[in-house]
PDB file of C-alpha atoms and ligand atoms in Angstrom:
ATOM      1  CA  MET A  49       0.000   0.000   0.000  1.00  0.00           C
ATOM      2  CA  PHE A  50       1.328   3.434  -0.904  1.00  0.00           C
ATOM      3  CA  SER A  51       0.630   6.815   0.615  1.00  0.00           C
ATOM      4  CA  LEU A  52       0.527  10.199  -1.070  1.00  0.00           C
ATOM      5  CA  SER A  53       4.065  10.939   0.149  1.00  0.00           C
ATOM      6  CA  ASP A  54       5.393   7.930  -1.821  1.00  0.00           C
ATOM      7  CA  TYR A  55       3.956   9.289  -5.067  1.00  0.00           C
ATOM      8  CA  GLU A  56       5.285  12.745  -4.195  1.00  0.00           C
ATOM      9  CA  GLU A  57       8.738  11.300  -3.532  1.00  0.00           C
ATOM     10  CA  SER A  58       8.924   9.661  -6.957  1.00  0.00           C
ATOM     11  CA  ALA A  59       7.563  12.749  -8.721  1.00  0.00           C
ATOM     12  CA  SER A  60      10.011  15.066  -6.973  1.00  0.00           C
ATOM     13  CA  CYS A  61      12.930  12.742  -7.779  1.00  0.00           C
ATOM     14  CA  LEU A  62      11.980  13.001 -11.460  1.00  0.00           C
ATOM     15  CA  LYS A  63      11.389  16.756 -11.272  1.00  0.00           C
ATOM     16  CA  ASN A  64      14.867  17.196  -9.780  1.00  0.00           C
ATOM     17  CA  ARG A  65      16.432  15.140 -12.561  1.00  0.00           C
ATOM     18  CA  LEU A  66      14.461  16.971 -15.251  1.00  0.00           C
ATOM     19  CA  PRO A  67      14.509  20.637 -14.308  1.00  0.00           C
ATOM     20  CA  GLY A  68      11.909  22.652 -16.213  1.00  0.00           C
ATOM     21  CA  PHE A  69      10.444  19.613 -17.986  1.00  0.00           C
ATOM     22  CA  VAL A  70       6.657  19.347 -17.651  1.00  0.00           C
ATOM     23  CA  PRO A  71       5.336  16.222 -19.417  1.00  0.00           C
ATOM     24  CA  LYS A  72       1.874  16.305 -20.939  1.00  0.00           C
ATOM     25  CA  VAL A  73       1.394  12.727 -22.079  1.00  0.00           C
ATOM     26  CA  LEU A  74       2.403   9.370 -20.622  1.00  0.00           C
ATOM     27  CA  VAL A  75       2.699   6.527 -23.138  1.00  0.00           C
ATOM     28  CA  VAL A  76       2.983   3.006 -21.753  1.00  0.00           C
ATOM     29  CA  LEU A  77       4.549   0.731 -24.357  1.00  0.00           C
ATOM     30  CA  GLY A  78       3.237  -2.816 -24.031  1.00  0.00           C
ATOM     31  CA  SER A  79       4.677  -6.256 -24.784  1.00  0.00           C
ATOM     32  CA  GLY A  80       6.975  -6.123 -27.783  1.00  0.00           C
ATOM     33  CA  LEU A  81       5.944  -2.521 -28.534  1.00  0.00           C
ATOM     34  CA  GLY A  82       8.855  -0.813 -26.794  1.00  0.00           C
ATOM     35  CA  GLY A  83      10.797  -0.177 -30.017  1.00  0.00           C
ATOM     36  CA  LEU A  84       9.482   3.370 -30.232  1.00  0.00           C
ATOM     37  CA  GLY A  85      11.574   4.112 -27.168  1.00  0.00           C
ATOM     38  CA  ASP A  86      14.754   2.917 -28.890  1.00  0.00           C
ATOM     39  CA  ARG A  87      14.086   5.153 -31.876  1.00  0.00           C
ATOM     40  CA  VAL A  88      13.818   8.370 -29.872  1.00  0.00           C
ATOM     41  CA  LYS A  89      17.175  10.116 -30.276  1.00  0.00           C
ATOM     42  CA  GLU A  90      17.163  13.111 -27.978  1.00  0.00           C
ATOM     43  CA  ALA A  91      16.016  11.678 -24.682  1.00  0.00           C
ATOM     44  CA  VAL A  92      16.841  11.196 -21.057  1.00  0.00           C
ATOM     45  CA  ARG A  93      16.622   7.521 -20.117  1.00  0.00           C
ATOM     46  CA  ILE A  94      15.973   6.637 -16.505  1.00  0.00           C
ATOM     47  CA  PRO A  95      15.910   2.983 -15.394  1.00  0.00           C
ATOM     48  CA  TYR A  96      12.841   2.334 -13.226  1.00  0.00           C
ATOM     49  CA  GLY A  97      15.158   1.121 -10.463  1.00  0.00           C
ATOM     50  CA  GLU A  98      16.439   4.704 -10.021  1.00  0.00           C
ATOM     51  CA  ILE A  99      12.952   6.093  -9.318  1.00  0.00           C
ATOM     52  CA  PRO A 100      11.713   5.665  -5.728  1.00  0.00           C
ATOM     53  CA  HIS A 101       8.923   3.052  -5.420  1.00  0.00           C
ATOM     54  CA  PHE A 102       8.730   2.441  -9.186  1.00  0.00           C
ATOM     55  CA  PRO A 103       8.086  -1.268  -9.844  1.00  0.00           C
ATOM     56  CA  VAL A 104      10.768  -2.898 -12.004  1.00  0.00           C
ATOM     57  CA  SER A 105       9.510  -5.271 -14.688  1.00  0.00           C
ATOM     58  CA  SER A 106      10.922  -8.702 -15.369  1.00  0.00           C
ATOM     59  CA  ALA A 107       8.525  -9.692 -18.178  1.00  0.00           C
ATOM     60  CA  PRO A 108      10.006 -10.501 -21.591  1.00  0.00           C
ATOM     61  CA  GLY A 109       9.905  -7.532 -23.957  1.00  0.00           C
ATOM     62  CA  HIS A 110       9.677  -5.047 -21.071  1.00  0.00           C
ATOM     63  CA  LYS A 111      12.891  -3.094 -20.612  1.00  0.00           C
ATOM     64  CA  GLY A 112      12.035  -1.053 -17.555  1.00  0.00           C
ATOM     65  CA  VAL A 113      13.256   2.337 -18.734  1.00  0.00           C
ATOM     66  CA  LEU A 114      11.473   5.669 -18.507  1.00  0.00           C
ATOM     67  CA  ILE A 115      12.222   7.713 -21.601  1.00  0.00           C
ATOM     68  CA  VAL A 116      11.795  11.439 -21.284  1.00  0.00           C
ATOM     69  CA  ALA A 117      11.586  13.300 -24.563  1.00  0.00           C
ATOM     70  CA  GLU A 118       9.745  15.685 -26.816  1.00  0.00           C
ATOM     71  CA  LEU A 119       7.911  13.718 -29.504  1.00  0.00           C
ATOM     72  CA  ALA A 120       5.933  15.432 -32.262  1.00  0.00           C
ATOM     73  CA  GLY A 121       6.201  18.636 -30.256  1.00  0.00           C
ATOM     74  CA  VAL A 122       4.731  17.070 -27.112  1.00  0.00           C
ATOM     75  CA  PRO A 123       6.720  16.612 -23.913  1.00  0.00           C
ATOM     76  CA  VAL A 124       6.194  12.945 -23.121  1.00  0.00           C
ATOM     77  CA  LEU A 125       7.107  10.231 -20.687  1.00  0.00           C
ATOM     78  CA  LEU A 126       7.484   6.910 -22.489  1.00  0.00           C
ATOM     79  CA  MET A 127       7.436   3.822 -20.356  1.00  0.00           C
ATOM     80  CA  GLN A 128       9.429   1.139 -22.106  1.00  0.00           C
ATOM     81  CA  GLY A 129       7.818  -1.769 -20.336  1.00  0.00           C
ATOM     82  CA  ARG A 130       5.341  -2.103 -17.515  1.00  0.00           C
ATOM     83  CA  THR A 131       4.772  -4.474 -14.631  1.00  0.00           C
ATOM     84  CA  HIS A 132       1.962  -7.005 -14.322  1.00  0.00           C
ATOM     85  CA  VAL A 133       0.043  -8.684 -11.541  1.00  0.00           C
ATOM     86  CA  TYR A 134       1.295 -12.059 -12.853  1.00  0.00           C
ATOM     87  CA  GLU A 135       4.861 -11.053 -11.934  1.00  0.00           C
ATOM     88  CA  GLY A 136       3.760 -10.813  -8.316  1.00  0.00           C
ATOM     89  CA  PHE A 137       3.093  -7.073  -8.168  1.00  0.00           C
ATOM     90  CA  SER A 138      -0.058  -5.713  -6.583  1.00  0.00           C
ATOM     91  CA  ALA A 139      -2.486  -3.745  -8.714  1.00  0.00           C
ATOM     92  CA  ALA A 140      -1.412  -0.608  -6.822  1.00  0.00           C
ATOM     93  CA  GLU A 141       2.261  -1.256  -7.658  1.00  0.00           C
ATOM     94  CA  VAL A 142       1.453  -1.839 -11.320  1.00  0.00           C
ATOM     95  CA  SER A 143      -0.366   1.509 -11.397  1.00  0.00           C
ATOM     96  CA  PHE A 144       2.192   3.447  -9.364  1.00  0.00           C
ATOM     97  CA  PRO A 145       3.699   5.288 -12.388  1.00  0.00           C
ATOM     98  CA  ILE A 146       0.286   6.696 -13.359  1.00  0.00           C
ATOM     99  CA  ARG A 147       0.001   8.733 -10.179  1.00  0.00           C
ATOM    100  CA  THR A 148       3.646   9.786 -10.393  1.00  0.00           C
ATOM    101  CA  ALA A 149       2.967  11.084 -13.907  1.00  0.00           C
ATOM    102  CA  LYS A 150      -0.154  12.883 -12.697  1.00  0.00           C
ATOM    103  CA  LEU A 151       1.877  14.712 -10.049  1.00  0.00           C
ATOM    104  CA  MET A 152       4.363  15.752 -12.746  1.00  0.00           C
ATOM    105  CA  GLY A 153       1.600  17.392 -14.803  1.00  0.00           C
ATOM    106  CA  VAL A 154       0.477  14.607 -17.155  1.00  0.00           C
ATOM    107  CA  ASN A 155      -3.203  14.641 -18.026  1.00  0.00           C
ATOM    108  CA  THR A 156      -3.308  12.268 -20.992  1.00  0.00           C
ATOM    109  CA  VAL A 157      -2.335   8.607 -20.790  1.00  0.00           C
ATOM    110  CA  ILE A 158      -1.908   6.288 -23.764  1.00  0.00           C
ATOM    111  CA  LEU A 159      -1.913   2.651 -22.640  1.00  0.00           C
ATOM    112  CA  THR A 160      -0.832   0.055 -25.178  1.00  0.00           C
ATOM    113  CA  ASN A 161      -0.751  -3.712 -24.975  1.00  0.00           C
ATOM    114  CA  ALA A 162      -0.662  -6.998 -26.823  1.00  0.00           C
ATOM    115  CA  SER A 163      -3.884  -8.960 -26.545  1.00  0.00           C
ATOM    116  CA  GLY A 164      -5.674 -12.001 -27.898  1.00  0.00           C
ATOM    117  CA  ALA A 165      -8.660 -11.526 -30.198  1.00  0.00           C
ATOM    118  CA  VAL A 166     -11.848 -12.939 -28.677  1.00  0.00           C
ATOM    119  CA  ASN A 167     -14.084 -11.510 -31.406  1.00  0.00           C
ATOM    120  CA  PRO A 168     -13.820 -14.063 -34.231  1.00  0.00           C
ATOM    121  CA  GLY A 169     -14.343 -11.273 -36.777  1.00  0.00           C
ATOM    122  CA  PHE A 170     -11.039  -9.663 -35.774  1.00  0.00           C
ATOM    123  CA  SER A 171      -7.669 -10.742 -37.195  1.00  0.00           C
ATOM    124  CA  VAL A 172      -4.130 -11.117 -35.916  1.00  0.00           C
ATOM    125  CA  GLY A 173      -2.096  -7.985 -36.615  1.00  0.00           C
ATOM    126  CA  GLU A 174      -5.071  -5.625 -36.310  1.00  0.00           C
ATOM    127  CA  PHE A 175      -5.247  -2.874 -33.700  1.00  0.00           C
ATOM    128  CA  MET A 176      -8.195  -2.351 -31.381  1.00  0.00           C
ATOM    129  CA  LEU A 177      -9.106   0.870 -29.591  1.00  0.00           C
ATOM    130  CA  LEU A 178     -10.468   0.051 -26.160  1.00  0.00           C
ATOM    131  CA  SER A 179     -14.009   1.332 -25.715  1.00  0.00           C
ATOM    132  CA  ASP A 180     -14.370  -0.250 -22.273  1.00  0.00           C
ATOM    133  CA  PHE A 181     -13.108  -3.149 -20.161  1.00  0.00           C
ATOM    134  CA  ILE A 182     -14.348  -5.985 -17.976  1.00  0.00           C
ATOM    135  CA  ARG A 183     -12.333  -6.750 -14.849  1.00  0.00           C
ATOM    136  CA  LEU A 184     -14.799  -8.766 -12.739  1.00  0.00           C
ATOM    137  CA  PRO A 185     -13.484  -9.639  -9.286  1.00  0.00           C
ATOM    138  CA  TRP A 186      -9.749  -9.552  -9.908  1.00  0.00           C
ATOM    139  CA  ALA A 187      -7.264  -7.336  -8.116  1.00  0.00           C
ATOM    140  CA  ASN A 188      -8.136  -3.639  -7.949  1.00  0.00           C
ATOM    141  CA  ALA A 189      -5.601  -0.824  -7.690  1.00  0.00           C
ATOM    142  CA  LEU A 190      -8.044   1.427  -5.845  1.00  0.00           C
ATOM    143  CA  ILE A 191      -8.581  -0.887  -2.851  1.00  0.00           C
ATOM    144  CA  GLY A 192      -7.261   0.571   0.416  1.00  0.00           C
ATOM    145  CA  PRO A 193      -7.536   4.039   1.933  1.00  0.00           C
ATOM    146  CA  ASN A 194      -8.649   6.464  -0.767  1.00  0.00           C
ATOM    147  CA  GLU A 195      -6.106   9.062  -1.873  1.00  0.00           C
ATOM    148  CA  ASP A 196      -8.420  12.083  -2.008  1.00  0.00           C
ATOM    149  CA  ALA A 197      -5.628  14.107  -3.630  1.00  0.00           C
ATOM    150  CA  PHE A 198      -6.157  12.052  -6.783  1.00  0.00           C
ATOM    151  CA  GLY A 199      -9.882  11.349  -6.846  1.00  0.00           C
ATOM    152  CA  PRO A 200     -13.029  10.278  -4.986  1.00  0.00           C
ATOM    153  CA  ARG A 201     -13.647   7.094  -2.978  1.00  0.00           C
ATOM    154  CA  PHE A 202     -16.242   5.820  -5.425  1.00  0.00           C
ATOM    155  CA  PRO A 203     -15.023   6.918  -8.855  1.00  0.00           C
ATOM    156  CA  ASP A 204     -17.262   6.719 -11.909  1.00  0.00           C
ATOM    157  CA  MET A 205     -16.011   4.222 -14.506  1.00  0.00           C
ATOM    158  CA  SER A 206     -18.681   4.781 -17.141  1.00  0.00           C
ATOM    159  CA  ARG A 207     -16.268   6.613 -19.445  1.00  0.00           C
ATOM    160  CA  VAL A 208     -12.765   5.377 -18.670  1.00  0.00           C
ATOM    161  CA  PHE A 209     -11.559   5.680 -22.271  1.00  0.00           C
ATOM    162  CA  SER A 210     -11.842   9.121 -23.839  1.00  0.00           C
ATOM    163  CA  GLU A 211     -14.205   9.289 -26.811  1.00  0.00           C
ATOM    164  CA  ARG A 212     -12.330  12.314 -28.158  1.00  0.00           C
ATOM    165  CA  LEU A 213      -8.952  10.537 -28.057  1.00  0.00           C
ATOM    166  CA  ARG A 214     -10.476   7.527 -29.820  1.00  0.00           C
ATOM    167  CA  ILE A 215     -11.741   9.769 -32.617  1.00  0.00           C
ATOM    168  CA  GLU A 216      -8.301  11.350 -32.931  1.00  0.00           C
ATOM    169  CA  ALA A 217      -6.609   7.950 -32.928  1.00  0.00           C
ATOM    170  CA  ARG A 218      -8.988   6.737 -35.641  1.00  0.00           C
ATOM    171  CA  GLN A 219      -8.295   9.822 -37.772  1.00  0.00           C
ATOM    172  CA  ALA A 220      -4.547   9.399 -37.248  1.00  0.00           C
ATOM    173  CA  ALA A 221      -4.852   5.765 -38.389  1.00  0.00           C
ATOM    174  CA  GLU A 222      -6.838   6.775 -41.475  1.00  0.00           C
ATOM    175  CA  GLY A 223      -3.942   9.048 -42.409  1.00  0.00           C
ATOM    176  CA  LEU A 224      -1.704   5.964 -42.348  1.00  0.00           C
ATOM    177  CA  GLY A 225      -4.147   3.895 -44.401  1.00  0.00           C
ATOM    178  CA  PHE A 226      -5.693   1.566 -41.838  1.00  0.00           C
ATOM    179  CA  LEU A 227      -8.746   1.423 -39.637  1.00  0.00           C
ATOM    180  CA  PRO A 228      -8.408   0.148 -36.076  1.00  0.00           C
ATOM    181  CA  ARG A 229     -11.116  -2.040 -34.546  1.00  0.00           C
ATOM    182  CA  GLU A 230     -12.899  -0.890 -31.435  1.00  0.00           C
ATOM    183  CA  GLY A 231     -14.040  -3.124 -28.600  1.00  0.00           C
ATOM    184  CA  VAL A 232     -14.125  -4.344 -25.022  1.00  0.00           C
ATOM    185  CA  TYR A 233     -10.971  -5.642 -23.322  1.00  0.00           C
ATOM    186  CA  TRP A 234     -11.319  -8.502 -20.856  1.00  0.00           C
ATOM    187  CA  TYR A 235      -8.695  -8.501 -18.129  1.00  0.00           C
ATOM    188  CA  CYS A 236      -7.153 -11.696 -16.761  1.00  0.00           C
ATOM    189  CA  THR A 237      -4.235 -11.739 -14.353  1.00  0.00           C
ATOM    190  CA  GLY A 238      -2.303 -14.379 -16.312  1.00  0.00           C
ATOM    191  CA  PRO A 239       0.400 -15.660 -16.451  1.00  0.00           C
ATOM    192  CA  ASN A 240      -1.335 -18.548 -18.211  1.00  0.00           C
ATOM    193  CA  PHE A 241      -3.262 -18.025 -21.390  1.00  0.00           C
ATOM    194  CA  GLU A 242      -6.956 -18.690 -20.986  1.00  0.00           C
ATOM    195  CA  THR A 243      -8.814 -21.948 -21.597  1.00  0.00           C
ATOM    196  CA  PRO A 244     -11.080 -22.266 -24.648  1.00  0.00           C
ATOM    197  CA  ALA A 245     -14.096 -22.525 -22.311  1.00  0.00           C
ATOM    198  CA  GLU A 246     -13.115 -19.250 -20.627  1.00  0.00           C
ATOM    199  CA  ILE A 247     -12.787 -17.522 -23.984  1.00  0.00           C
ATOM    200  CA  ARG A 248     -16.234 -18.771 -25.075  1.00  0.00           C
ATOM    201  CA  ALA A 249     -17.671 -17.408 -21.828  1.00  0.00           C
ATOM    202  CA  PHE A 250     -15.889 -14.032 -22.201  1.00  0.00           C
ATOM    203  CA  ARG A 251     -17.287 -13.685 -25.727  1.00  0.00           C
ATOM    204  CA  ILE A 252     -20.837 -14.336 -24.524  1.00  0.00           C
ATOM    205  CA  LEU A 253     -20.291 -11.738 -21.799  1.00  0.00           C
ATOM    206  CA  GLY A 254     -19.220  -9.050 -24.296  1.00  0.00           C
ATOM    207  CA  ALA A 255     -15.446  -9.252 -24.715  1.00  0.00           C
ATOM    208  CA  ASP A 256     -13.654  -8.532 -27.983  1.00  0.00           C
ATOM    209  CA  ALA A 257     -10.083  -9.034 -26.759  1.00  0.00           C
ATOM    210  CA  VAL A 258      -8.323 -10.495 -23.727  1.00  0.00           C
ATOM    211  CA  GLY A 259      -5.113  -9.435 -22.044  1.00  0.00           C
ATOM    212  CA  MET A 260      -3.116  -9.297 -18.825  1.00  0.00           C
ATOM    213  CA  SER A 261      -2.493  -5.582 -18.356  1.00  0.00           C
ATOM    214  CA  THR A 262      -3.806  -2.030 -18.850  1.00  0.00           C
ATOM    215  CA  VAL A 263      -6.922  -2.165 -16.687  1.00  0.00           C
ATOM    216  CA  HIS A 264      -5.342  -1.185 -13.360  1.00  0.00           C
ATOM    217  CA  GLU A 265      -3.507   1.698 -14.991  1.00  0.00           C
ATOM    218  CA  ALA A 266      -6.675   2.803 -16.796  1.00  0.00           C
ATOM    219  CA  MET A 267      -8.734   2.751 -13.587  1.00  0.00           C
ATOM    220  CA  THR A 268      -6.067   4.652 -11.667  1.00  0.00           C
ATOM    221  CA  ALA A 269      -5.881   7.289 -14.420  1.00  0.00           C
ATOM    222  CA  ALA A 270      -9.681   7.571 -14.607  1.00  0.00           C
ATOM    223  CA  HIS A 271      -9.827   7.938 -10.825  1.00  0.00           C
ATOM    224  CA  ALA A 272      -7.432  10.889 -11.148  1.00  0.00           C
ATOM    225  CA  GLY A 273      -9.508  12.490 -13.913  1.00  0.00           C
ATOM    226  CA  MET A 274      -6.963  11.832 -16.679  1.00  0.00           C
ATOM    227  CA  ASP A 275      -7.865  11.281 -20.351  1.00  0.00           C
ATOM    228  CA  VAL A 276      -7.112   7.692 -21.310  1.00  0.00           C
ATOM    229  CA  LEU A 277      -6.557   6.088 -24.691  1.00  0.00           C
ATOM    230  CA  GLY A 278      -6.221   2.293 -24.778  1.00  0.00           C
ATOM    231  CA  ILE A 279      -4.717   0.510 -27.771  1.00  0.00           C
ATOM    232  CA  SER A 280      -4.443  -3.265 -28.179  1.00  0.00           C
ATOM    233  CA  LEU A 281      -2.421  -5.002 -30.824  1.00  0.00           C
ATOM    234  CA  LEU A 282      -4.159  -8.302 -31.524  1.00  0.00           C
ATOM    235  CA  THR A 283      -1.183 -10.661 -31.528  1.00  0.00           C
ATOM    236  CA  ASN A 284      -3.115 -13.942 -31.676  1.00  0.00           C
ATOM    237  CA  MET A 285      -6.607 -15.352 -31.805  1.00  0.00           C
ATOM    238  CA  ALA A 286      -7.586 -16.215 -28.211  1.00  0.00           C
ATOM    239  CA  ALA A 287      -7.539 -19.815 -26.977  1.00  0.00           C
ATOM    240  CA  GLY A 288      -9.829 -22.169 -28.866  1.00  0.00           C
ATOM    241  CA  ILE A 289     -10.615 -19.699 -31.662  1.00  0.00           C
ATOM    242  CA  SER A 290      -7.634 -20.929 -33.576  1.00  0.00           C
ATOM    243  CA  GLN A 291      -6.630 -24.505 -32.867  1.00  0.00           C
ATOM    244  CA  GLN A 292      -2.954 -23.624 -32.336  1.00  0.00           C
ATOM    245  CA  PRO A 293      -1.441 -23.693 -28.851  1.00  0.00           C
ATOM    246  CA  LEU A 294      -0.578 -20.145 -27.675  1.00  0.00           C
ATOM    247  CA  SER A 295       2.884 -18.919 -26.779  1.00  0.00           C
ATOM    248  CA  GLY A 296       4.681 -15.792 -25.661  1.00  0.00           C
ATOM    249  CA  GLU A 297       6.927 -16.114 -28.726  1.00  0.00           C
ATOM    250  CA  GLU A 298       3.901 -15.810 -31.020  1.00  0.00           C
ATOM    251  CA  VAL A 299       2.860 -12.627 -29.177  1.00  0.00           C
ATOM    252  CA  ASN A 300       6.299 -11.050 -29.549  1.00  0.00           C
ATOM    253  CA  ALA A 301       6.617 -12.059 -33.216  1.00  0.00           C
ATOM    254  CA  ALA A 302       3.269 -10.419 -34.048  1.00  0.00           C
ATOM    255  CA  ALA A 303       4.266  -7.291 -32.133  1.00  0.00           C
ATOM    256  CA  GLU A 304       7.550  -7.099 -34.020  1.00  0.00           C
ATOM    257  CA  LYS A 305       5.702  -7.242 -37.342  1.00  0.00           C
ATOM    258  CA  ALA A 306       3.354  -4.429 -36.353  1.00  0.00           C
ATOM    259  CA  ALA A 307       6.025  -2.241 -34.756  1.00  0.00           C
ATOM    260  CA  ALA A 308       6.623   0.193 -37.638  1.00  0.00           C
ATOM    261  CA  VAL A 309       2.926   0.993 -38.104  1.00  0.00           C
ATOM    262  CA  PHE A 310       2.395   1.213 -34.369  1.00  0.00           C
ATOM    263  CA  GLU A 311       5.242   3.684 -33.953  1.00  0.00           C
ATOM    264  CA  ALA A 312       4.080   5.881 -36.831  1.00  0.00           C
ATOM    265  CA  TRP A 313       0.561   5.825 -35.396  1.00  0.00           C
ATOM    266  CA  ILE A 314       1.629   6.922 -31.912  1.00  0.00           C
ATOM    267  CA  ILE A 315       3.588   9.822 -33.434  1.00  0.00           C
ATOM    268  CA  ARG A 316       0.528  10.900 -35.473  1.00  0.00           C
ATOM    269  CA  ILE A 317      -1.679  10.738 -32.400  1.00  0.00           C
ATOM    270  CA  LEU A 318       0.804  12.906 -30.492  1.00  0.00           C
ATOM    271  CA  GLU A 319       0.885  15.379 -33.416  1.00  0.00           C
ATOM    272  CA  ARG A 320      -2.882  15.712 -33.145  1.00  0.00           C
ATOM    273  CA  ILE A 321      -2.677  16.243 -29.413  1.00  0.00           C
ATOM    274  CA  SER A 322       0.002  18.880 -30.017  1.00  0.00           C
ATOM    275  CA  ASP A 323      -2.064  20.686 -32.703  1.00  0.00           C
ATOM    276  CA  ARG A 324      -5.191  20.618 -30.586  1.00  0.00           C
ATOM    277  CA  ASP A 325      -3.464  22.165 -27.611  1.00  0.00           C
ATOM    278  CA  LYS A 326      -1.853  24.999 -29.589  1.00  0.00           C
TER     279      LYS A 326
HETATM  280  N1  HPA B 590      -4.541 -13.819 -23.650  1.00  0.00           N
HETATM  281  C1  HPA B 590      -4.093 -13.006 -22.669  1.00  0.00           C
HETATM  282  N2  HPA B 590      -3.147 -12.100 -22.845  1.00  0.00           N
HETATM  283  C2  HPA B 590      -2.605 -11.991 -24.078  1.00  0.00           C
HETATM  284  C3  HPA B 590      -3.023 -12.800 -25.136  1.00  0.00           C
HETATM  285  C4  HPA B 590      -4.034 -13.767 -24.925  1.00  0.00           C
HETATM  286  O1  HPA B 590      -4.461 -14.523 -25.821  1.00  0.00           O
HETATM  287  N3  HPA B 590      -2.279 -12.429 -26.220  1.00  0.00           N
HETATM  288  C5  HPA B 590      -1.459 -11.428 -25.818  1.00  0.00           C
HETATM  289  N4  HPA B 590      -1.650 -11.159 -24.517  1.00  0.00           N
END
């Protein structure tokens, strides 16, 4: 459990290392999607281990480096890798960087991930904008004493993902010649992939994709009144939809293939955010 002073400590450590830098957008780069961070030339790179209380990821494809840069004219924090509940972190630990970013001035969060397609009409390699999520009774980052400095005890979750950001993301994609899907993300803790029976049930209950991340960060950002954009790369058809056994290697291979388009798309989205705020 964290207290407000823990978030303040991490934010002031970063502020001291980055004098005068006020980030506007936090981008969390999901499994296999961290390449954008490598391509940024002018940047300050801070390993998570140097930031007080920041959880340090061990998952494959998650480097654990905070990249501080100006991208498309927007001061951004890029998280190259995130932590997950399946690594043994609590939901509050997984979401810790969101509140740190909020205290630094960030009001827009772009959460990206690799996920499995539950909607049989979707295909591997497509992107999906998250319109909503289903978390059911899993871990919850907001359990514990409420931090009133961030938001209310009983936060509304009826519009976690910003409609406006989704429109902008769709327009940015059109400019690159593709149309992302839109749908509901079902959260599982992992680390195992789901069973075919689970996937059939999730589909009946309204899921379009399934993954092991994003939801705690999205809830924490929504609690703090931040604008959230969620983007899934569909790296595989979920269990039982295709007859192939699932593997982490398949997820990373699909992410690698989509990396160039993904990176161009994020830059275009940031350009739109920059233009809008001028
Ligand atoms: N299930 C859960 N998480 C995932 C999947 C999946 O099929 N693919 C990528 N992340």
